[in-house]
Amino acid sequence: MLHHIHKWKPLHFLQKFQILAPLSSLIFTKPSASAAKLEDELAAAAAIPNPRNTVSEVITGLGIFGLRKFLGNCYFRTMVSKLNQPEVDLIIESLSLESSDSAFGFFKFLRNECGFRHSRISEFIVVHVLATNRQFQELRSVVKQMVDEEGPGSAPSLCELLLYRFRDWDSSSVVWDMLAFAYSRSEMVHDALSVLAKMKDLNLKVSTSTYNCLLHNLRHTDIMWNVYNEIKDSGTPESDYTTSILIDGLCQQSSVQDAVSFLMDAERTETGPSVVSFNTIMSRFCKLGFVDVAKSFFCVILKYGLVPDSYSYNILIHGLCVAGSLEEALEFTKDMERHGVQPDTVTYNILCKGFHLLGLMSGARKVIQKMLVKGLNPDHVTYTIMICGHCHVGNIDEALKLQKEMISRGFQLSVIVYSVLLSSMCKSGRVEGALRLLYEMEAVGLEPDLITYSILIHGLCKQGDVQRASEIYREMYMKRIIPNYFAHRAILLGLREKGDIYEARKYFDHLTTRAVTEDMVLYNIMMDGYVKLGNVAEAIQLYKQIIEKGLNPSTVTFNTLIHGFCKTGKLVEARRMLDTIELHGLLPSPVTYTTLMNANCEQGNINGMFELLQEMEAKDVEPTHVSYTVVIKGLCRQGKRWDAVHLVEEMYAKGLSPDQITYNTIIKCFCKAQDFEKAFQLHNEMLMHNLAPTPVTYNLLINGLCVYGDLEDADRLLVSLNDSNINLTKVAYTTLIKAHCAKGDVYRAVALFHQMVEKGFEISIRDYSAVINRLCKRCWITEAKYFFCMMLSDGISPDQELCESLRSKDVLGEDRVVLSHRSIKPKVNSSQEKAYRAES
DNA sequence: GTAGGGTTAG
């Protein structure tokens, strides 16, 4: 009944429907009628039986904008929400004859504001209208959405629809071409090819850009050449991109040499090689790590009398940055400007990454400054680089700040950036924050993927929170994201970290006996668990199981066993294991040698340690910073502290970064040698290299001053550390307290003890007995008694050793009263303080 | 359709 509705004139059309007559008269005669009045009219209209047809007819007759103008979105939406797909198809078709704007406008309104799901017919109508009007951007977006929704394998049905419903429509060839392009763009190559086949049957022209896009997707395969032949046969003009894609394809399928000859084969084209083709070649060489070759091609561009464009410069700048030649990259950027090519956002992003790769985040910030001065704004790539850079150096708070800024500027973050943030939060133990980020990403409509979940599961497990890890595990399972070996490993690790070796073994047996996995890492985690508990026998049992099952152990498997043997002092067996590694066709790793070297060092066999170092170097196993730290420890044991210092310099020269343990080792040695000047200088060197000294560093310095230096200096150090809000552990206090007890300033000891308690450290019997034993040893009975009372009032009972110590000085004998008055907490009053001072 | 980002393990 509604066929050819579009031919009807609005007024005529409305008059046919009695019930809507008052409304139509309002619309046409009183444009300023009140909204309330219209609302009543509309309610009446909506109340009629089967109002849908009526409404659709009214809309069609009036034209969408006429009606929408009078009724406003709200009422309009009520009306159109009653429409079904065939009705909408009709309306859109009729509107398309009236004006393309109104058809597309109505289409968008329904889709975006009413959440209406259009039929493919409506979409194709709109697509044809847009094609006729040459609104290519909109055209592309509608076709893309359609193709993405339909998914792979949908081309035949869409082609059929086009063929039978839209055969004689204007712009049909543009629509077909766009369909092929969209399939190609969305990497549905087979669909794109099947559209092209139909187009060939219909004798429709394929555009160069569609061919190029397809070529690009097929550049890894032979089919690329079929498409290229088709381009030539059909007489479709080639563009610079066509050649450059072929060159890129040749690089991957064949060789760079073939690609170069193809490029240089200027006979092929009238214009000769293009800058675009040269850019492609340069990019390839850079990716292969041959920046120098890329540079020489840059010269060839100039030789040909061609002008390098921003791509040419950016490709080379990027190549240089990745190769670590930041300075040359910066120099080349200046060249770029000198030649009148302005560095763009991409250029600055590349430089940012160059700085970030060298760990120079301050440099990266300066690049952004410069970018802003030039009037260029950081884009989502800039933010991503900076966020990842900050995460990489462990500066998560800065990364989070940038993430907020990114959101506030309307940039969408990718799942990967969230994963980077999550991963670095987990690594620094901020799993709670990581979970918050997970909820946040879900709230902004990003779907966490397998990797995101695996990172979280690993983070939670590492903390021993297997419970919550399992919840996440279930959550991902519900979303049909199937956990892989990463999650299995993480959970096994979690159970082990929780200290529940039986539970871990149960899970391990469950995974390995079901034969779902032959993942050696699971064996390694399990074996390492046993070794850590000192149960080397069980680790060996598992190793036997590996061999019996015919599985292939990895170097880590052997390293774990070696570690076990070393730990139990069985260096001969450990050494034998090193040889077994090679029998299995594996190579020992730096960890293998470092473990053995460390064991030799611990046993005082420094020569053995050096022999291993030589063997390691002879076998081209590169020592790591840990290997060097072990050697430094060995040198320190021999008192060769200056050799140790030189070794640190050597590490820097080799590009190895000493860590806190390296410095702590060497600082300890200088303290022992009473060279505090050098010890503190090493501490400053740490700061210079952005290495935050650990509480151990400060404990070493304090202990050094206490034992080998000036106790007052140690006191002053503690005060200044506290003033600077530097994180200290209980050890810093107990060290000083013990020193004061031993050297007689019991008043200082008491004060420090109280300070330690105030800081909220949990005080153990060991801390009390350390103090009391020392006081007893020096016969400061009153003071020993004082601490003893404090301990009792703290609810701590003495152990046997402490009782003996007290009894030997007869402290217990006269103080049975105190034992029965545990709740009385002793207070130090000023007269007592004076007494302590007088005595000391 | 030639340039820039980027996540998980023992």
PDB file of C-alpha atoms (C1' of nucleotides) in Angstrom, chain A residues 185 212 216 279 314 349 353 379 414 489, chain B:
ATOM      1  CA  ARG A 185      40.516  -2.139   4.479  1.00  0.00           C
ATOM      2  CA  ASN A 212      46.261  -0.446  -3.869  1.00  0.00           C
ATOM      3  CA  HIS A 216      48.822  -3.895   0.396  1.00  0.00           C
ATOM      4  CA  ASN A 279      60.851   5.866   1.234  1.00  0.00           C
ATOM      5  CA  ASN A 314      61.088  10.758   9.470  1.00  0.00           C
ATOM      6  CA  ASN A 349      57.135  11.595  18.487  1.00  0.00           C
ATOM      7  CA  LYS A 353      60.846   7.671  21.625  1.00  0.00           C
ATOM      8  CA  ASP A 379      48.639  13.361  19.883  1.00  0.00           C
ATOM      9  CA  SER A 414      44.153   1.510  23.760  1.00  0.00           C
ATOM     10  CA  ARG A 489      52.145 -20.514  35.445  1.00  0.00           C
TER      11      ARG A 489
ATOM     12  C1'  DG B   1      48.044   2.836   0.137  1.00  0.00           C
ATOM     13  C1'  DT B   2      55.859   5.154   1.982  1.00  0.00           C
ATOM     14  C1'  DA B   3      56.851   7.695   8.582  1.00  0.00           C
ATOM     15  C1'  DG B   4      55.547   7.492  14.692  1.00  0.00           C
ATOM     16  C1'  DG B   5      53.209   3.403  19.932  1.00  0.00           C
ATOM     17  C1'  DG B   6      52.812  -1.190  22.240  1.00  0.00           C
ATOM     18  C1'  DT B   7      51.488  -5.528  27.056  1.00  0.00           C
ATOM     19  C1'  DT B   8      52.348 -11.356  29.906  1.00  0.00           C
ATOM     20  C1'  DA B   9      56.709 -16.235  32.452  1.00  0.00           C
ATOM     21  C1'  DG B  10      60.125 -19.594  35.308  1.00  0.00           C
TER      22       DG B  10
END
